[in-house]
mmCIF file of C-alpha atoms in Angstrom:
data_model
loop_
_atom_site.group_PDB
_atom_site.id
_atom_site.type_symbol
_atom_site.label_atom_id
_atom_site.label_comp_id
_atom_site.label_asym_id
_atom_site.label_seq_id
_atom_site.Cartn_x
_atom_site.Cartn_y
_atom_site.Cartn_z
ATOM 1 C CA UNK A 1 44.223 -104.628 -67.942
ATOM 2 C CA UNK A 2 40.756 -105.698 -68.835
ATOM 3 C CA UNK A 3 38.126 -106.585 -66.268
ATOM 4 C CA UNK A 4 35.425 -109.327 -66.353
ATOM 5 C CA UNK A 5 31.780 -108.185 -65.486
ATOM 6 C CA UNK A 6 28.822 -110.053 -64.032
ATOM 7 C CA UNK A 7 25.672 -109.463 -66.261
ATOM 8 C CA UNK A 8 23.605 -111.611 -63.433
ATOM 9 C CA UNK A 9 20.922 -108.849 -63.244
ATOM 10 C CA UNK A 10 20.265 -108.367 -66.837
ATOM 11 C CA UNK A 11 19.682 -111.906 -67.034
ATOM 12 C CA UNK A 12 17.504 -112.178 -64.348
ATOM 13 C CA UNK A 13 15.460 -109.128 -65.535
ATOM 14 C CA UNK A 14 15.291 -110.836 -68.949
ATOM 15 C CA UNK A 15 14.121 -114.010 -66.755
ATOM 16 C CA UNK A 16 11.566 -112.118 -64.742
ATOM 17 C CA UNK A 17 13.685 -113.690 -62.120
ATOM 18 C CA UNK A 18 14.160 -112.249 -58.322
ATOM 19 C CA UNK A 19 16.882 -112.910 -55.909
ATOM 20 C CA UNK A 20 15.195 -115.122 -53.303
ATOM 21 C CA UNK A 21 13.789 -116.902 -56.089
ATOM 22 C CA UNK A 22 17.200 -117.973 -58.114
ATOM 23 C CA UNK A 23 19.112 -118.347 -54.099
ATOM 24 C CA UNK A 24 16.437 -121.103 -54.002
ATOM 25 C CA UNK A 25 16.946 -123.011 -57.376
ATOM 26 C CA UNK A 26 20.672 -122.431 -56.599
ATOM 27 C CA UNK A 27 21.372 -122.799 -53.441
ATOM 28 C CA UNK A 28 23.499 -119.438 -52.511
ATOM 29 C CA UNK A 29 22.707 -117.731 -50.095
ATOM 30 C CA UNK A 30 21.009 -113.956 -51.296
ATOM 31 C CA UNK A 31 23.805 -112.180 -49.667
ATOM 32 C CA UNK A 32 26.070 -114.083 -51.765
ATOM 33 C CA UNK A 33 23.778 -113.548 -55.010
ATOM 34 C CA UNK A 34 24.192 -109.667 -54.318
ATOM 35 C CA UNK A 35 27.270 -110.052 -54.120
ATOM 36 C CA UNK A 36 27.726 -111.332 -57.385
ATOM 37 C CA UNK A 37 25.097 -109.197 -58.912
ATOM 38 C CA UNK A 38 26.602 -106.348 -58.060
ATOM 39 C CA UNK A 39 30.617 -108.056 -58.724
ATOM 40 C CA UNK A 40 31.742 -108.171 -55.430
ATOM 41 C CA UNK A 41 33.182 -110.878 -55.742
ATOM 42 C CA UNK A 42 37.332 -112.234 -57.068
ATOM 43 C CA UNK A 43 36.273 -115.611 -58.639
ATOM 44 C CA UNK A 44 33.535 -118.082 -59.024
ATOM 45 C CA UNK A 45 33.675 -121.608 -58.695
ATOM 46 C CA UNK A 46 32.310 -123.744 -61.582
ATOM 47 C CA UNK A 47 29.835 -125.886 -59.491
ATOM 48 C CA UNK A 48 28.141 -121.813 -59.004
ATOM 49 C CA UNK A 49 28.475 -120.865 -62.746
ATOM 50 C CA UNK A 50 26.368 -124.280 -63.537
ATOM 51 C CA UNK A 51 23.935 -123.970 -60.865
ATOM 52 C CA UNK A 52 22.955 -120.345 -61.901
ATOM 53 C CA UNK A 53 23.121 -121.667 -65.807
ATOM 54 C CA UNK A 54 20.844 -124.391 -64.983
ATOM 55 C CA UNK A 55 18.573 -121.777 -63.054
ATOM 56 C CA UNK A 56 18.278 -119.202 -65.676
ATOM 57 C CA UNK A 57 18.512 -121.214 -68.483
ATOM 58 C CA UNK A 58 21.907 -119.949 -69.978
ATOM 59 C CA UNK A 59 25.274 -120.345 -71.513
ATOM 60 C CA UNK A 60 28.283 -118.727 -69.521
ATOM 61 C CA UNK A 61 28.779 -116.252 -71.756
ATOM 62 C CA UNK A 62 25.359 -114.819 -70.639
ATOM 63 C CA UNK A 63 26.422 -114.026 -67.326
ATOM 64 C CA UNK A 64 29.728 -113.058 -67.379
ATOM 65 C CA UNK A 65 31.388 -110.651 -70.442
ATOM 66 C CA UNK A 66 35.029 -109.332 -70.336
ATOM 67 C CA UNK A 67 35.579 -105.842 -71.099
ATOM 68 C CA UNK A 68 39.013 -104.031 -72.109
ATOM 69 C CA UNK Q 1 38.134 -123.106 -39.191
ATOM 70 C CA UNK Q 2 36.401 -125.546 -36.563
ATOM 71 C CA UNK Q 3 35.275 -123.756 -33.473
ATOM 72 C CA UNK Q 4 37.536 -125.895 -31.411
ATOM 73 C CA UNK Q 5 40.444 -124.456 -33.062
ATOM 74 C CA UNK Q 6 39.393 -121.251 -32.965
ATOM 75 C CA UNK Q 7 38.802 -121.524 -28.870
ATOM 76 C CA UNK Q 8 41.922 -122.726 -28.349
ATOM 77 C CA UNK Q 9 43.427 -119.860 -30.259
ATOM 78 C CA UNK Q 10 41.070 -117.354 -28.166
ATOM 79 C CA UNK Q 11 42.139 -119.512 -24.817
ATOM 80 C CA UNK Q 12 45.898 -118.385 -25.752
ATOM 81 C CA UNK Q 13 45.108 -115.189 -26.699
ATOM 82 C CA UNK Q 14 43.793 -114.789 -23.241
ATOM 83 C CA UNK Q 15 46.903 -116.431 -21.504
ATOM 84 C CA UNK Q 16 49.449 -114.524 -23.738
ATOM 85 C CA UNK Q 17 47.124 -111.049 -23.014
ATOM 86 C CA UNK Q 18 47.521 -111.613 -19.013
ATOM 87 C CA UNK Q 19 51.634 -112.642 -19.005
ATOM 88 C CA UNK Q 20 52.285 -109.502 -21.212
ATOM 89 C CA UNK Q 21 50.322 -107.154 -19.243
ATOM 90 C CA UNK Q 22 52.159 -109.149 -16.402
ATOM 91 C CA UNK Q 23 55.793 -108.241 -18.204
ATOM 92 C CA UNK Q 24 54.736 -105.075 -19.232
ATOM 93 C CA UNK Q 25 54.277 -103.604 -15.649
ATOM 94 C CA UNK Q 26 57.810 -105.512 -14.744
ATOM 95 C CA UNK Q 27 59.653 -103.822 -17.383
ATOM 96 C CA UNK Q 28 58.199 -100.186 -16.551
ATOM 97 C CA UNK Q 29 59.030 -101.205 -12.685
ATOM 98 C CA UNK Q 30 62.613 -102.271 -13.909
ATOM 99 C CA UNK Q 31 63.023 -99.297 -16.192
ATOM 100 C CA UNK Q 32 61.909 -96.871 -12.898
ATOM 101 C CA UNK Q 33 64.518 -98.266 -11.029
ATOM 102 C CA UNK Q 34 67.381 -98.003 -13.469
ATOM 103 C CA UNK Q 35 66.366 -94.290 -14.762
ATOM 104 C CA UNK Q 36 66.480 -93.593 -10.727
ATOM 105 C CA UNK Q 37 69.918 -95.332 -10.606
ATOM 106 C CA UNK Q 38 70.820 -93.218 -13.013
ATOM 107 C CA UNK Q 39 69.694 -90.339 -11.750
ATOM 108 C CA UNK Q 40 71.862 -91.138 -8.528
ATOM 109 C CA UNK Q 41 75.145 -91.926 -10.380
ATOM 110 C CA UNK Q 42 75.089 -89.037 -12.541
ATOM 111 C CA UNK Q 43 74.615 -87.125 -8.530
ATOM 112 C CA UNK Q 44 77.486 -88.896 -7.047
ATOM 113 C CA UNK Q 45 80.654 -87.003 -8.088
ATOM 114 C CA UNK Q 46 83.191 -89.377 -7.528
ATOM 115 C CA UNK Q 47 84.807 -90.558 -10.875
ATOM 116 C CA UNK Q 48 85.608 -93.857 -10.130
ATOM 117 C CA UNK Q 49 83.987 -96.488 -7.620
ATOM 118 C CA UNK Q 50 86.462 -99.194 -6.455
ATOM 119 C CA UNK Q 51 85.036 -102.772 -6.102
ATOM 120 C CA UNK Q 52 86.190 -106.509 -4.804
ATOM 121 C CA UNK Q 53 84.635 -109.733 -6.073
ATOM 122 C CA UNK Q 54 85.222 -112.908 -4.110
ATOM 123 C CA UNK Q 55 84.743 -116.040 -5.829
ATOM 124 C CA UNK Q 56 84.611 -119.684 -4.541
ATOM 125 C CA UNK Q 57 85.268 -122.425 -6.505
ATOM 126 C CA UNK Q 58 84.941 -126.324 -5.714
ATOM 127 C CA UNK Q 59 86.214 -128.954 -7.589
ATOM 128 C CA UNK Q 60 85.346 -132.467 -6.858
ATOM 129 C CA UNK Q 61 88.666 -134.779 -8.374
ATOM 130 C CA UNK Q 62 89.713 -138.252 -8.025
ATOM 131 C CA UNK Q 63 92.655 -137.995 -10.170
ATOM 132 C CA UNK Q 64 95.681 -135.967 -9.289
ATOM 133 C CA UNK Q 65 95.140 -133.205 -7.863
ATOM 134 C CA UNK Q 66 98.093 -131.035 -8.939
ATOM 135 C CA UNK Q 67 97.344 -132.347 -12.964
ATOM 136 C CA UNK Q 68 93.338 -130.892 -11.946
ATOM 137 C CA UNK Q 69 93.578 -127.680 -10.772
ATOM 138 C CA UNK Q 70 97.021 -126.972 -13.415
ATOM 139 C CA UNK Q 71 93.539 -126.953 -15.918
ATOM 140 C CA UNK Q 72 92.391 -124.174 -13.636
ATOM 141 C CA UNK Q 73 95.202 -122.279 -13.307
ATOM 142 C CA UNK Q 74 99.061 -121.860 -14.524
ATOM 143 C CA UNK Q 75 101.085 -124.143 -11.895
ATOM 144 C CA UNK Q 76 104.615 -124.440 -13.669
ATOM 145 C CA UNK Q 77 107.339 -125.633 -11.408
ATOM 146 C CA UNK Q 78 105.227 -126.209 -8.601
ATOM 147 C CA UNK Q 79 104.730 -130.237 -7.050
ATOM 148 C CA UNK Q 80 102.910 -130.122 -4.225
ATOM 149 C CA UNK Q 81 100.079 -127.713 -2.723
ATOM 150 C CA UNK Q 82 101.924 -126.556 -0.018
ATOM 151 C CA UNK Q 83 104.279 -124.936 -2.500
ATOM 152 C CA UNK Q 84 101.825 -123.725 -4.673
ATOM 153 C CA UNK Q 85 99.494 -121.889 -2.299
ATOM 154 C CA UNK Q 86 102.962 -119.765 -0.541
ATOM 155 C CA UNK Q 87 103.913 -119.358 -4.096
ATOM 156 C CA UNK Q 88 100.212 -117.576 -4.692
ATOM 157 C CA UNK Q 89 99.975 -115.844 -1.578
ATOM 158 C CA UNK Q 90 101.254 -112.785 -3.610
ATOM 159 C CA UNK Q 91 98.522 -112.847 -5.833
ATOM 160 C CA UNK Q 92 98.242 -114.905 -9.240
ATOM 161 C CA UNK Q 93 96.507 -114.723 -12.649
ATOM 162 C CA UNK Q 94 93.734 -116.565 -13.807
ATOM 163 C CA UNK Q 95 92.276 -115.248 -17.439
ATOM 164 C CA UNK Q 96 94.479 -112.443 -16.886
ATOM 165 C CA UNK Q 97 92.635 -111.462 -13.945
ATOM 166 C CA UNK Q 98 94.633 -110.829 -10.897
ATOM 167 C CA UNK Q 99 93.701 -112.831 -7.856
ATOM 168 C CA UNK Q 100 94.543 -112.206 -4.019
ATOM 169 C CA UNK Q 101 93.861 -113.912 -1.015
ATOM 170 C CA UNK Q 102 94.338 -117.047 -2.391
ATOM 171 C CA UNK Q 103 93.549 -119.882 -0.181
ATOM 172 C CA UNK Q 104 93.022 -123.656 -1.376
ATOM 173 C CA UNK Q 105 92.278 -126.458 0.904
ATOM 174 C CA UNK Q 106 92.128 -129.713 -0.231
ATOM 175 C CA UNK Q 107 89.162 -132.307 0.509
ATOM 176 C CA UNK Q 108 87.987 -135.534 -0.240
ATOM 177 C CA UNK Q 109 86.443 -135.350 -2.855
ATOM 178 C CA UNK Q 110 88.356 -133.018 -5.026
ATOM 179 C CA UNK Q 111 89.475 -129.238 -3.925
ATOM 180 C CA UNK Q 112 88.085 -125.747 -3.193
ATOM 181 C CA UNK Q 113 89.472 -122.448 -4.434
ATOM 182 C CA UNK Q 114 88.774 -119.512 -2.539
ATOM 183 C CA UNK Q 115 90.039 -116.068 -4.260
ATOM 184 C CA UNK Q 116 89.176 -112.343 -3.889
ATOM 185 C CA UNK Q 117 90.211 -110.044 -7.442
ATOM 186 C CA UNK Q 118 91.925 -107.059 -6.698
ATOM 187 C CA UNK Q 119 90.558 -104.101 -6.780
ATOM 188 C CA UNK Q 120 88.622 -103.147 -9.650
ATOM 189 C CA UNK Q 121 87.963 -99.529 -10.959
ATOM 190 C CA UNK Q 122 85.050 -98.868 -12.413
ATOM 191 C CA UNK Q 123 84.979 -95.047 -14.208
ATOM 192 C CA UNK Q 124 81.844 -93.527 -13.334
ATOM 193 C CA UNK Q 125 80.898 -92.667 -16.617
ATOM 194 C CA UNK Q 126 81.269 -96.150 -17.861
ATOM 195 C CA UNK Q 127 78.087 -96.756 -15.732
ATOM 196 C CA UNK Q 128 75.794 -94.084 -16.563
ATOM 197 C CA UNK Q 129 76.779 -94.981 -19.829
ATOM 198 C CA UNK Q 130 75.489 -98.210 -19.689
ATOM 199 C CA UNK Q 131 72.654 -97.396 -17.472
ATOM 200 C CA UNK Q 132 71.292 -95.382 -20.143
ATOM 201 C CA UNK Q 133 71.844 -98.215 -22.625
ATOM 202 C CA UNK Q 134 69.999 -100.273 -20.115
ATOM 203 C CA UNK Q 135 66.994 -97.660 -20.293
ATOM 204 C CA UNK Q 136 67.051 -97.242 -24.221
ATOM 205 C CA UNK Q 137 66.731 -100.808 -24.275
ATOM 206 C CA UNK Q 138 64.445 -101.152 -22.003
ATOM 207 C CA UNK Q 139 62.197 -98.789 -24.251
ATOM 208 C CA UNK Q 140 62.232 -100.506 -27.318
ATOM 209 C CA UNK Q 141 61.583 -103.579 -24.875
ATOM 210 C CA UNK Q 142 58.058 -102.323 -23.175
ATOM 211 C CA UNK Q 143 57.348 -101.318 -26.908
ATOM 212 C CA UNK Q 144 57.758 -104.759 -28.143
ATOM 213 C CA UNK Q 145 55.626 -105.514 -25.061
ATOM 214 C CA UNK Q 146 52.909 -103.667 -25.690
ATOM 215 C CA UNK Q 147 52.758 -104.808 -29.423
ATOM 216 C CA UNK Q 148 52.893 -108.359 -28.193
ATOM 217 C CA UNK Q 149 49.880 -107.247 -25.758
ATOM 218 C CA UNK Q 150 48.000 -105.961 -28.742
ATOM 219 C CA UNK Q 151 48.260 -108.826 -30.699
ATOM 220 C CA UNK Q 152 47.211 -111.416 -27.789
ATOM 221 C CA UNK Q 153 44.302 -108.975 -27.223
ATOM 222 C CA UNK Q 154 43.900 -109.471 -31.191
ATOM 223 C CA UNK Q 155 44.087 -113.002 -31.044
ATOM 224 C CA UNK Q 156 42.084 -113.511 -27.868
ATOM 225 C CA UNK Q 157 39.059 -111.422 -29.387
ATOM 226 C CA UNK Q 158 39.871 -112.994 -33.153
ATOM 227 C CA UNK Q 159 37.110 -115.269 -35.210
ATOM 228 C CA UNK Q 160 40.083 -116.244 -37.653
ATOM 229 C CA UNK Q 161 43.688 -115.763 -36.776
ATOM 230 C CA UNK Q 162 44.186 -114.469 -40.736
ATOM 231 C CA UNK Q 163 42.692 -111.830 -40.172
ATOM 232 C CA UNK Q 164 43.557 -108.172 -41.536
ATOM 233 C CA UNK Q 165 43.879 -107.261 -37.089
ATOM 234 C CA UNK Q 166 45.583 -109.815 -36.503
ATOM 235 C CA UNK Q 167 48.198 -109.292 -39.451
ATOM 236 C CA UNK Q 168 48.627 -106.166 -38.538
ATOM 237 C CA UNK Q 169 49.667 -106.762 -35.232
ATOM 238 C CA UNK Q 170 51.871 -109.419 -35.962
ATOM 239 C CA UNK Q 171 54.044 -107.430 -38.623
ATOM 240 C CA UNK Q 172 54.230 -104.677 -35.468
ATOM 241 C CA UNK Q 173 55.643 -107.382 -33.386
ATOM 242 C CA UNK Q 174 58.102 -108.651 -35.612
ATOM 243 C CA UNK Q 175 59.621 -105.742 -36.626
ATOM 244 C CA UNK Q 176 59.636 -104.433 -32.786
ATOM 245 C CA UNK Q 177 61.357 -107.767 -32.000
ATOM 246 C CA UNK Q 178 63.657 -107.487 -34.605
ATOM 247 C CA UNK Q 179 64.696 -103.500 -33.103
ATOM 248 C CA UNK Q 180 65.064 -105.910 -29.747
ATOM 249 C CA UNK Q 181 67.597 -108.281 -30.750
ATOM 250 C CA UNK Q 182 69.436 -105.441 -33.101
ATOM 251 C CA UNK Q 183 70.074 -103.055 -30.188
ATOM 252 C CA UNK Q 184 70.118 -105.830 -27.394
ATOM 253 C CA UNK Q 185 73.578 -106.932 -29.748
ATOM 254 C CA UNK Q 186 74.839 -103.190 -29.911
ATOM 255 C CA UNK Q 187 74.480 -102.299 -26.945
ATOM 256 C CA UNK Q 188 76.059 -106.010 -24.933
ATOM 257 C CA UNK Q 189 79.550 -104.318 -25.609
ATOM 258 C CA UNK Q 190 78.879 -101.272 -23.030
ATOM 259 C CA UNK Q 191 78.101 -103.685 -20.583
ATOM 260 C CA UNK Q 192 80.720 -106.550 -21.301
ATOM 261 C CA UNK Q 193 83.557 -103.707 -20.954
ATOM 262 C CA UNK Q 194 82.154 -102.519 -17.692
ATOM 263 C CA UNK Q 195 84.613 -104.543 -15.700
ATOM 264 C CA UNK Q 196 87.628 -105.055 -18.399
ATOM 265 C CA UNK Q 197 89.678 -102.620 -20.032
ATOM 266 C CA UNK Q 198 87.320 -100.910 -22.376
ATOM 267 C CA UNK Q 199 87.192 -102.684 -25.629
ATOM 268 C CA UNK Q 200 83.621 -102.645 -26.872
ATOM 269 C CA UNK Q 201 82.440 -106.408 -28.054
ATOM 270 C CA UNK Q 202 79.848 -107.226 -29.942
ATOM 271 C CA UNK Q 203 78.144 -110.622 -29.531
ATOM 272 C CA UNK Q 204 75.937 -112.025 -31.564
ATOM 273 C CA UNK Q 205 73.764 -114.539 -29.833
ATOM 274 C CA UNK Q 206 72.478 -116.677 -32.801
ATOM 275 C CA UNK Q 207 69.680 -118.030 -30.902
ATOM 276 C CA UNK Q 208 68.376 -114.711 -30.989
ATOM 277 C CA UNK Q 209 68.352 -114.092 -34.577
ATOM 278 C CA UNK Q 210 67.019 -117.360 -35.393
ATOM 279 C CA UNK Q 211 64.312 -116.464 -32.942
ATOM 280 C CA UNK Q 212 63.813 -113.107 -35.216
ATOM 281 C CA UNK Q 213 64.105 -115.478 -37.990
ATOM 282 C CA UNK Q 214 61.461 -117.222 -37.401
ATOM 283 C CA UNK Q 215 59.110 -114.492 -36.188
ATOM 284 C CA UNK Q 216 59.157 -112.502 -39.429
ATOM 285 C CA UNK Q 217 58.881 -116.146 -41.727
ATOM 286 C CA UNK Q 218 55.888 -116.334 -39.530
ATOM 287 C CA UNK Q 219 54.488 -113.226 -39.996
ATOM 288 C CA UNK Q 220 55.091 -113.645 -43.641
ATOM 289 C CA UNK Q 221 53.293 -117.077 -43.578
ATOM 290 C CA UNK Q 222 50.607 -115.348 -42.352
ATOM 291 C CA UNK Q 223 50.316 -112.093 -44.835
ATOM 292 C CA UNK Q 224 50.394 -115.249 -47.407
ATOM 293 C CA UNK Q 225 47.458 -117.271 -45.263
ATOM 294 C CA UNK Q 226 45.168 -114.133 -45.139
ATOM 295 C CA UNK Q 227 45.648 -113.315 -49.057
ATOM 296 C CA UNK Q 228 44.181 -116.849 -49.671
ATOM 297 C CA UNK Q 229 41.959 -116.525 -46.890
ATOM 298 C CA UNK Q 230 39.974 -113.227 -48.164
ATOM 299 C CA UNK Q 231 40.064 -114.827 -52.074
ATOM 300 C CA UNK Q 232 38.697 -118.233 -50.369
ATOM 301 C CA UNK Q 233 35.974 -115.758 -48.521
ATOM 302 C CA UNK Q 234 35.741 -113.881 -51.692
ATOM 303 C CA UNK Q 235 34.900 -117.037 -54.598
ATOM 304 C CA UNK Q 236 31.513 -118.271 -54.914
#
């Protein structure tokens, strides 16, 4: 079974982003944003996935990839 | 979870903690007592102990009182108390138990039955038998204790009552509980046949195993409530 990765730090690099930086424009806490940076996390609710598209200036399909 | 919730589910924690530290002590007190017990009737080398049991019985009546107590006990042939008690001074049968000393007086109300059994031997080995059922019991029981002590401690000290502890304890309990109720229904018949003729019965008290029942669909609840509780904690 396949698995779907969070590419949150490759955008943010692109970005020239940091973590406290995007929790602010988001709203997440930067525990939280590790957490998803480094896909500790089961699911992620859309409200998040527009928030952090908004923020970084992306489609969906930036952040998050499936791989087999 | 609100706070208040979670207090009151600390608060009982607390309660629940103290009464089964409370039980646990009585059971190992009880549990002394009956391994000494046994200890003393393995010692005693007579085979059989002899015993009487006296029972009273009153019965308040306003209706015949003949038609009352023949509900109580077989009185064919017989029409008036006077008759009956000479005719029982022998000794009579009441759920094929034999009776003596038979005395009956009537009052205003109704009637009271006085009666001794005769004598009843009890084989010695009968007893230790079911002291020792007593004591295996009782071990499974201050087991079932102790897991019910570690999940109030669980619960007392808990910020969430799904959690992973608290689960853990639970599924202890119920299947402790469940060893209870299983040997607890084995083990009735050496004590039922203690005074009777030895013919081992088993009874199943149904309250019990709807107790059980309801103990493990808990716990299962539970294992369910924490699943969704860690992918709640884990979604963003």
């Amino acid at each position: 079974m396949g698995k779907i990765i969070l590419r949150l730090d490759r955008v943010m690099a692109d970005r020239k982003m940091s973590l406290n930086e995007l929790s602010e424009k988001v709203g997440v806490a930067n525990v939280n944003l590790s957490k998803l940076k480094n896909g500790h996390v089961s699911a992620i609710r859309f409200s998040t996935l527009i928030a952090l598209c908004e923020a970084l200036d992306c489609q969906p399909g930036d952040i998050i990839e499936y791989e087999k | 979870m609100e706070n208040t919730n979670i207090k009151k589910i600390n608060t009982a924690g607390l309660v629940g903690y103290i009464l089964s530290v409370i039980l646990i002590v009585g059971a190992i007190v009880a549990m002394v007592c009956i391994v000494l017990c046994t200890i003393g009737a393995i010692t005693i080398s007579d085979n059989n102990i002899n015993v009487k049991i006296a029972t009273n019985v009153e019965v308040n009546s306003t209706g015949n009182f003949l038609e009352k107590l023949g509900s109580f006990i077989s009185i064919d042939g017989i029409d008036n108390l006077n008759a009956f008690t000479e005719d029982a001074k022998d000794g009579i049968k009441v759920n094929d138990e034999d009776l003596s000393e038979l005395q009956i007086q009537e009052n205003d109300g109704g009637f009271v039955v006085n009666a001794k059994t005769n004598e009843i031997t009890i084989s010695m080995k009968r007893i230790i038998v079911a002291l020792i059922a007593a004591i295996v019991l009782l071990v499974f029981t201050i087991y079932a204790l102790f897991t019910v002590k570690a999940l109030m401690k669980a619960l007392k000290d808990c910020s969430t009552p799904f959690s992973e502890e608290v689960i853990k304890r639970m599924t202890r309990f119920s299947y402790a509980i469940i060893c209870v109720v299983v040997l607890n229904t084995l083990l009735s018949g050496c004590w039922s046949s203690l005074t009777s003729k030895f013919t081992y019965k088993i009874n199943i008290n149904l309250e019990s195993v709807l107790l059980v029942a309801i103990i493990y669909i808990l716990t299962v609840v539970f294992k369910y409530g924490a699943k969704l509780q860690q992918e709640s904690d884990e979604t963003l």
